[in-house]
Coordinates of C-alpha atoms and ligand atoms in Angstrom, one line a residue:
X1 CA 82.3 109.8 90.4
X2 CA 83.6 106.5 89.1
X3 CA 86.2 104.5 91.0
X4 CA 89.1 105.7 88.7
X5 CA 88.3 109.3 89.6
X6 CA 87.7 108.6 93.3
X7 CA 91.1 107.0 93.6
X8 CA 92.7 110.2 92.4
X9 CA 90.6 112.6 94.5
X10 CA 90.1 110.8 97.8
X11 CA 92.2 111.7 100.9
X12 CA 93.6 114.9 99.5
X13 CA 92.2 117.5 102.0
X14 CA 94.0 120.8 101.9
X15 CA 93.0 124.0 103.6
X16 CA 95.9 126.0 102.0
X17 CA 95.4 127.9 98.8
X18 CA 98.7 126.7 97.3
X19 CA 99.8 123.3 98.2
X20 CA 101.6 120.1 97.0
X21 CA 99.5 117.5 95.2
X22 CA 100.3 114.9 97.9
X23 CA 99.7 115.2 101.6
X24 CA 103.0 115.6 103.5
X25 CA 104.6 112.7 105.5
X26 CA 103.7 113.7 109.0
X27 CA 106.0 111.7 111.3
X28 CA 104.9 111.8 114.9
X29 CA 105.1 110.3 118.4
X30 CA 104.6 113.3 120.7
X31 CA 101.8 115.7 120.0
X32 CA 102.1 119.1 121.7
X33 CA 99.1 121.0 123.0
X34 CA 99.3 124.8 123.2
X35 CA 96.9 125.1 126.1
X36 CA 95.2 123.0 128.8
X37 CA 91.9 123.2 126.9
X38 CA 93.7 121.9 123.7
X39 CA 95.1 119.0 125.8
X40 CA 91.5 118.2 127.0
X41 CA 90.3 118.3 123.4
X42 CA 93.3 116.2 122.3
X43 CA 92.3 113.5 124.8
X44 CA 89.3 113.0 122.6
X45 CA 91.0 113.1 119.2
X46 CA 94.6 112.7 118.1
X47 CA 96.9 113.0 121.1
X48 CA 99.8 110.6 120.4
X49 CA 101.4 109.1 117.3
X50 CA 100.2 105.5 117.7
X51 CA 97.6 104.8 115.0
X52 CA 99.0 107.7 113.1
X53 CA 98.2 111.3 112.1
X54 CA 97.3 113.2 109.0
X55 CA 99.2 111.0 106.4
X56 CA 97.5 107.9 107.8
X57 CA 94.1 109.6 107.8
X58 CA 94.5 110.5 104.1
X59 CA 95.3 106.9 103.2
X60 CA 92.4 105.7 105.4
X61 CA 90.0 108.1 103.7
X62 CA 91.1 106.9 100.3
X63 CA 90.7 103.2 101.1
X64 CA 87.3 103.9 102.8
X65 CA 86.1 105.4 99.5
X66 CA 87.6 102.6 97.5
X67 CA 86.0 99.8 99.6
X68 CA 82.7 101.7 100.0
X69 CA 82.9 101.4 103.8
X70 CA 82.3 103.5 107.0
X71 CA 85.9 103.8 108.3
X72 CA 89.3 102.3 107.6
X73 CA 92.2 101.8 110.0
X74 CA 95.7 100.7 109.2
X75 CA 97.6 97.7 110.5
X76 CA 101.3 97.0 110.4
X77 CA 100.9 94.2 107.7
X78 CA 98.2 92.4 105.8
X79 CA 98.4 89.5 108.3
X80 CA 98.1 91.9 111.2
X81 CA 94.9 93.3 109.5
X82 CA 93.4 89.8 109.3
X83 CA 94.4 88.8 112.8
X84 CA 93.3 92.1 114.5
X85 CA 90.0 92.0 112.7
X86 CA 89.3 88.5 114.0
X87 CA 90.5 89.4 117.5
X88 CA 88.2 92.5 117.6
X89 CA 85.2 90.2 117.5
X90 CA 86.1 87.1 119.6
X91 CA 86.8 86.2 123.2
X92 CA 87.4 83.0 125.2
X93 CA 84.8 80.3 124.4
X94 CA 84.0 81.7 121.0
X95 CA 84.1 80.0 117.6
X96 CA 85.4 81.1 114.2
X97 CA 84.5 79.7 110.8
X98 CA 87.6 80.0 108.5
X99 CA 87.8 79.2 104.8
X100 CA 89.9 76.2 104.0
X101 CA 91.5 78.2 101.2
X102 CA 92.8 80.9 103.5
X103 CA 96.3 82.4 103.3
X104 CA 98.3 79.9 105.4
X105 CA 99.5 82.4 108.1
X106 CA 95.9 83.5 108.7
X107 CA 95.0 79.9 109.1
X108 CA 97.9 79.3 111.5
X109 CA 96.9 82.3 113.6
X110 CA 93.5 80.5 114.2
X111 CA 95.0 77.1 114.7
X112 CA 97.9 78.0 117.0
X113 CA 97.3 81.4 118.5
X114 CA 93.6 81.7 119.0
X115 CA 93.4 78.2 120.3
X116 CA 95.7 79.2 123.2
X117 CA 93.0 81.7 124.2
X118 CA 90.1 79.3 124.1
X119 CA 88.8 80.3 120.7
X120 CA 88.0 77.3 118.5
X121 CA 88.2 77.3 114.7
X122 CA 86.4 75.2 112.1
X123 CA 87.7 75.3 108.6
X124 CA 85.0 75.2 105.9
X125 CA 84.9 74.4 102.2
X126 CA 85.3 77.7 100.4
X127 CA 82.6 76.6 98.0
X128 CA 80.0 76.2 100.8
X129 CA 76.5 77.6 100.1
X130 CA 74.3 79.4 102.7
X131 CA 72.9 76.2 104.1
X132 CA 76.3 74.5 104.5
X133 CA 77.6 77.6 106.5
X134 CA 74.4 77.7 108.5
X135 CA 74.9 74.0 109.4
X136 CA 78.4 74.8 110.8
X137 CA 77.2 77.7 112.9
X138 CA 77.2 77.3 116.7
X139 CA 75.6 79.7 119.2
X140 CA 79.2 80.9 120.0
X141 CA 80.3 81.5 116.4
X142 CA 81.3 85.1 116.2
X143 CA 83.2 85.4 112.9
X144 CA 82.9 83.9 109.4
X145 CA 86.1 84.6 107.5
X146 CA 86.3 84.6 103.7
X147 CA 89.2 85.0 101.3
X148 CA 87.8 85.3 97.8
X149 CA 89.3 84.1 95.6
X150 CA 91.6 82.0 97.8
X151 CA 95.1 83.3 97.2
X152 CA 96.6 79.8 96.3
X153 CA 93.7 77.9 94.8
X154 CA 91.3 80.7 93.7
X155 CA 87.9 79.4 94.7
X156 CA 85.5 82.4 94.4
X157 CA 83.2 82.5 97.4
X158 CA 79.5 83.4 97.6
X159 CA 79.8 86.4 99.8
X160 CA 76.1 87.4 100.0
X161 CA 75.3 83.8 101.1
X162 CA 78.1 83.8 103.7
X163 CA 76.9 87.2 105.0
X164 CA 73.4 86.0 105.3
X165 CA 74.3 82.9 107.2
X166 CA 76.6 84.8 109.5
X167 CA 74.1 87.6 110.3
X168 CA 71.3 85.1 110.9
X169 CA 73.5 83.8 113.8
X170 CA 74.6 87.2 115.1
X171 CA 78.1 86.7 113.7
X172 CA 80.1 89.0 111.4
X173 CA 81.6 88.3 108.0
X174 CA 85.2 89.4 107.5
X175 CA 86.5 89.3 104.0
X176 CA 90.2 89.3 102.8
X177 CA 89.8 91.4 99.7
X178 CA 93.5 91.6 98.7
X179 CA 93.2 89.8 95.3
X180 CA 90.6 92.3 94.1
X181 CA 92.4 95.2 95.7
X182 CA 89.1 96.8 96.7
X183 CA 88.8 97.7 93.0
X184 CA 87.3 94.6 91.3
X185 CA 85.1 93.5 94.2
X186 CA 83.3 95.4 97.0
X187 CA 82.7 92.9 99.9
X188 CA 80.9 95.5 102.0
X189 CA 78.3 96.0 99.3
X190 CA 77.9 92.2 99.2
X191 CA 77.2 92.1 102.9
X192 CA 80.6 91.8 104.6
X193 CA 81.0 93.7 107.9
X194 CA 84.7 94.1 107.5
X195 CA 86.9 94.1 104.4
X196 CA 90.6 93.8 104.9
X197 CA 93.5 94.1 102.4
X198 CA 97.2 93.4 102.5
X199 CA 98.0 96.8 101.1
X200 CA 101.4 95.3 100.8
X201 CA 100.2 93.9 97.4
X202 CA 98.3 96.0 94.9
X203 CA 97.7 99.2 96.8
X204 CA 101.5 99.5 97.3
X205 CA 102.2 98.1 93.9
X206 CA 106.0 98.4 94.3
X207 CA 107.1 95.5 96.5
X208 CA 108.7 97.7 99.1
X209 CA 106.5 98.0 102.2
X210 CA 104.1 96.0 104.3
X211 CA 100.8 97.6 105.5
X212 CA 97.3 96.3 106.1
X213 CA 94.0 98.0 105.8
X214 CA 90.8 97.2 107.8
X215 CA 87.6 98.8 106.5
X216 CA 84.5 98.5 108.6
X217 CA 81.0 98.6 107.1
X218 CA 79.4 100.4 110.1
X219 CA 80.2 102.3 113.3
X220 CA 79.7 99.3 115.6
X221 CA 82.4 97.3 113.7
X222 CA 84.6 100.3 113.4
X223 CA 84.7 100.9 117.1
X224 CA 85.7 97.3 117.8
X225 CA 88.5 97.4 115.1
X226 CA 89.8 100.7 116.5
X227 CA 89.9 99.4 120.1
X228 CA 91.6 96.2 119.0
X229 CA 94.3 98.0 117.0
X230 CA 94.8 100.5 119.8
X231 CA 95.0 97.9 122.6
X232 CA 97.4 95.7 120.6
X233 CA 99.7 98.7 120.2
X234 CA 99.6 98.6 116.4
X235 CA 101.4 101.3 114.4
X236 CA 102.3 102.0 110.8
X237 CA 105.0 104.5 109.9
X238 CA 104.0 107.7 108.1
X239 CA 106.5 106.9 105.4
X240 CA 104.8 103.6 104.6
X241 CA 101.3 105.2 104.7
X242 CA 102.6 107.8 102.2
X243 CA 104.0 105.1 99.9
X244 CA 100.7 103.1 100.0
X245 CA 98.7 106.3 99.2
X246 CA 101.0 107.0 96.3
X247 CA 100.3 103.5 95.0
X248 CA 96.6 104.0 95.3
X249 CA 96.7 106.9 92.8
X250 CA 97.9 104.6 90.0
X251 CA 95.9 101.5 91.1
X252 CA 93.4 101.5 88.4
X253 CA 95.9 101.8 85.6
X254 CA 98.2 99.1 87.0
X255 CA 95.3 96.7 87.7
X256 CA 94.0 97.0 84.1
X257 CA 97.4 95.9 82.9
X258 CA 97.8 93.1 85.5
X259 CA 94.4 91.9 84.3
X260 CA 95.3 92.0 80.7
X261 CA 98.7 90.3 81.2
X262 CA 97.2 87.8 83.7
X263 CA 94.5 86.7 81.3
X264 CA 96.8 86.5 78.3
X265 CA 99.3 84.4 80.3
X266 CA 96.7 82.1 81.8
X267 CA 95.2 81.4 78.3
X268 CA 98.7 80.8 76.9
X269 CA 99.6 78.4 79.7
X270 CA 96.3 76.5 79.3
X271 CA 97.4 75.5 75.8
X272 CA 100.9 74.3 76.9
X273 CA 101.5 70.5 76.9
X274 CA 103.3 70.9 80.3
X275 CA 100.1 72.2 82.0
X276 CA 97.3 70.1 83.3
X277 CA 95.0 73.0 84.0
X278 CA 94.9 76.7 84.8
X279 CA 92.9 78.1 87.7
X280 CA 92.0 81.7 87.0
X281 CA 88.7 83.2 88.3
X282 CA 87.8 84.6 84.9
X283 CA 88.3 81.4 83.1
X284 CA 86.2 78.3 82.8
X285 CA 86.9 75.5 85.3
X286 CA 87.7 77.8 88.2
X287 CA 85.5 76.9 91.2
X288 CA 83.0 79.7 91.6
X289 CA 83.5 81.3 88.2
X290 CA 79.8 82.1 87.9
X291 CA 80.1 83.9 91.3
X292 CA 83.1 85.8 90.0
X293 CA 81.0 86.9 87.0
X294 CA 78.2 88.1 89.3
X295 CA 80.2 89.8 92.0
X296 CA 83.5 91.0 90.4
X297 CA 84.1 93.6 87.7
X298 CA 87.5 92.3 86.8
X299 CA 90.5 90.1 87.6
X300 CA 93.9 90.9 89.0
X301 CA 97.1 89.3 87.9
X302 CA 97.3 86.4 90.3
X303 CA 96.3 82.8 89.4
X304 CA 97.7 79.3 89.4
X305 CA 98.6 76.5 87.0
X306 CA 98.6 72.8 87.8
X307 CA 101.4 71.2 85.9
X308 CA 101.5 67.7 84.6
X309 CA 103.2 65.4 87.1
X310 CA 106.9 66.0 87.0
X311 CA 109.9 64.8 89.1
X312 CA 111.4 67.4 91.5
X313 CA 114.6 67.9 89.4
X314 CA 112.4 68.9 86.4
X315 CA 110.4 71.3 88.6
X316 CA 113.6 72.8 89.9
X317 CA 114.9 73.1 86.3
X318 CA 111.7 75.0 85.4
X319 CA 112.2 77.6 88.2
X320 CA 115.9 77.8 87.7
X321 CA 115.3 78.5 84.0
X322 CA 113.3 81.7 84.7
X323 CA 115.4 84.8 84.3
X324 CA 112.8 87.6 84.2
X325 CA 110.0 86.1 86.3
X326 CA 111.2 86.0 89.9
X327 CA 110.6 83.3 92.5
X328 CA 109.0 85.1 95.3
X329 CA 106.3 84.8 98.0
X330 CA 104.5 88.0 97.5
X331 CA 102.5 89.5 94.6
X332 CA 100.8 92.8 93.6
X333 CA 104.0 94.5 92.7
X334 CA 104.9 95.7 89.2
X335 CA 107.1 92.5 88.6
X336 CA 106.1 89.1 87.4
X337 CA 106.5 86.2 89.9
X338 CA 106.2 82.4 90.1
X339 CA 106.0 80.3 93.2
X340 CA 105.7 76.6 93.9
X341 CA 102.7 76.1 96.2
X342 CA 101.4 73.1 98.1
X343 CA 97.7 73.2 98.9
X344 CA 97.8 69.5 99.9
X345 CA 100.0 70.3 102.9
X346 CA 97.6 72.5 104.8
X347 CA 94.0 71.8 103.9
X348 CA 91.7 70.0 106.3
X349 CA 88.1 70.6 105.3
X350 CA 88.6 69.7 101.7
X351 CA 91.1 67.4 99.9
X352 CA 93.5 68.6 97.2
X353 CA 93.7 65.8 94.8
X354 CA 95.7 67.2 91.8
X355 CA 98.7 65.0 91.1
X356 CA 101.0 67.5 89.5
X357 CA 102.9 70.4 91.1
X358 CA 101.0 73.7 91.4
X359 CA 102.7 77.0 90.4
X360 CA 101.2 80.3 91.4
X361 CA 101.9 83.1 88.9
X362 CA 101.7 86.8 89.3
X363 CA 101.5 88.6 85.9
X364 CA 103.4 91.9 86.3
X365 CA 103.5 94.9 84.0
X366 CA 106.2 93.8 81.6
X367 CA 105.5 93.2 77.9
X368 CA 103.5 90.0 77.8
X369 CA 105.7 88.5 75.1
X370 CA 108.8 88.8 77.3
X371 CA 106.9 87.1 80.2
X372 CA 105.9 84.2 77.9
X373 CA 109.4 83.9 76.4
X374 CA 110.8 83.6 79.9
X375 CA 108.4 80.9 81.0
X376 CA 108.9 79.2 77.7
X377 CA 112.6 79.0 78.6
X378 CA 111.7 77.5 82.0
X379 CA 109.6 74.8 80.3
X380 CA 112.5 74.0 77.9
X381 CA 114.8 73.5 80.9
X382 CA 112.2 71.4 82.5
X383 CA 111.8 69.1 79.4
X384 CA 115.6 68.8 79.2
X385 CA 115.8 67.7 82.9
X386 CA 113.2 64.9 82.4
Ligands
PLP1 C1 95.5 86.9 100.7 C2 96.5 87.5 101.6 N1 96.1 88.0 102.7 C3 97.0 88.5 103.6 C4 98.4 88.5 103.3 C5 99.3 89.0 104.4 O1 99.9 90.3 104.0 P1 101.3 90.8 104.6 O2 102.3 90.0 103.9 O3 101.2 92.2 104.3 O4 101.3 90.5 106.0 C6 98.8 87.9 102.2 C7 100.3 87.9 101.9 O5 100.8 87.2 101.0 C8 97.9 87.4 101.3 O6 98.3 86.8 100.1

């Protein structure tokens, strides 16, 4: 079956002859065992609500199929998925290699939290090749973390090269696959041991809940992830698991439109006099575009534009001039968004040398002409303020 079909069929196990299309929301903390023998059996399988029950299993099964992995577990947010996946593989004295283009809170988790427990992090240039990564490896390096493309600056990473360098050193490769939504890229097929997603974004698709998914490539990784989530006390509500699974059913149709609108908007922006350059993995000039062509089957709706240098009042006027496109931190929902971002504030392994302000755009599902008209109004307000 093709992905589009798998997304419809996966995670719908029903023993009953007549049944609803969707699995029910099974809310649970206490599980009752009819007999002592059932209790003994329960101790080996589901015996309590933490880490979920049937609704969660249905979503996990669908994401496992989507990612092409061995097993998926849910985390309370995308950030929790990133952090728990790292924690599953490190201990005091270990070392992590983290992409310099990582989502800032993932980066902070390494810099602030892991450091308190004696785990050191080195940030690496996201465009590193195999040799560069091999050169940063230490005997105690346990995790190489990739986010491809980076969710602010969109460098597309060479995942097979990263996997190769990690494995040669006995480390694992963990990939944040949120941008591609598990649909346009398969990190596990490219060599990653764990592929995580902020299901909050495209899997949900409706900007109304936070969930993370952690998909392991093999049983060894899966056991570590399971134990880390369990021991950290992670839990996801059945209602949220249900909402994400509902989003999964329409993922392919939504992503096709996000892709279409994203590309159209990026090309339109690239011609604007206010714009210095557009950074979109499918367009020339994006670092790693050749890798994107090799490893991805499409592009989602998130990309950035570097504007020509403009004073702060003009930038404010641009954002305040937007009426349809929202100013918001997230992405992956049905709505278009714009956000001022500051790569220069957090990078350490690489320098961000663009002079102009950077705006990250998420192309939603609206009519593209309406999105363009709204941004056009923003630019008009910006010009007036200059
Ligand atoms: C690439 C990436 N990974 C992880 C996360 C974290 O997801 P959540 O907001 O569900 O914690 C985000 C959120 O913006 C993200 O952009």
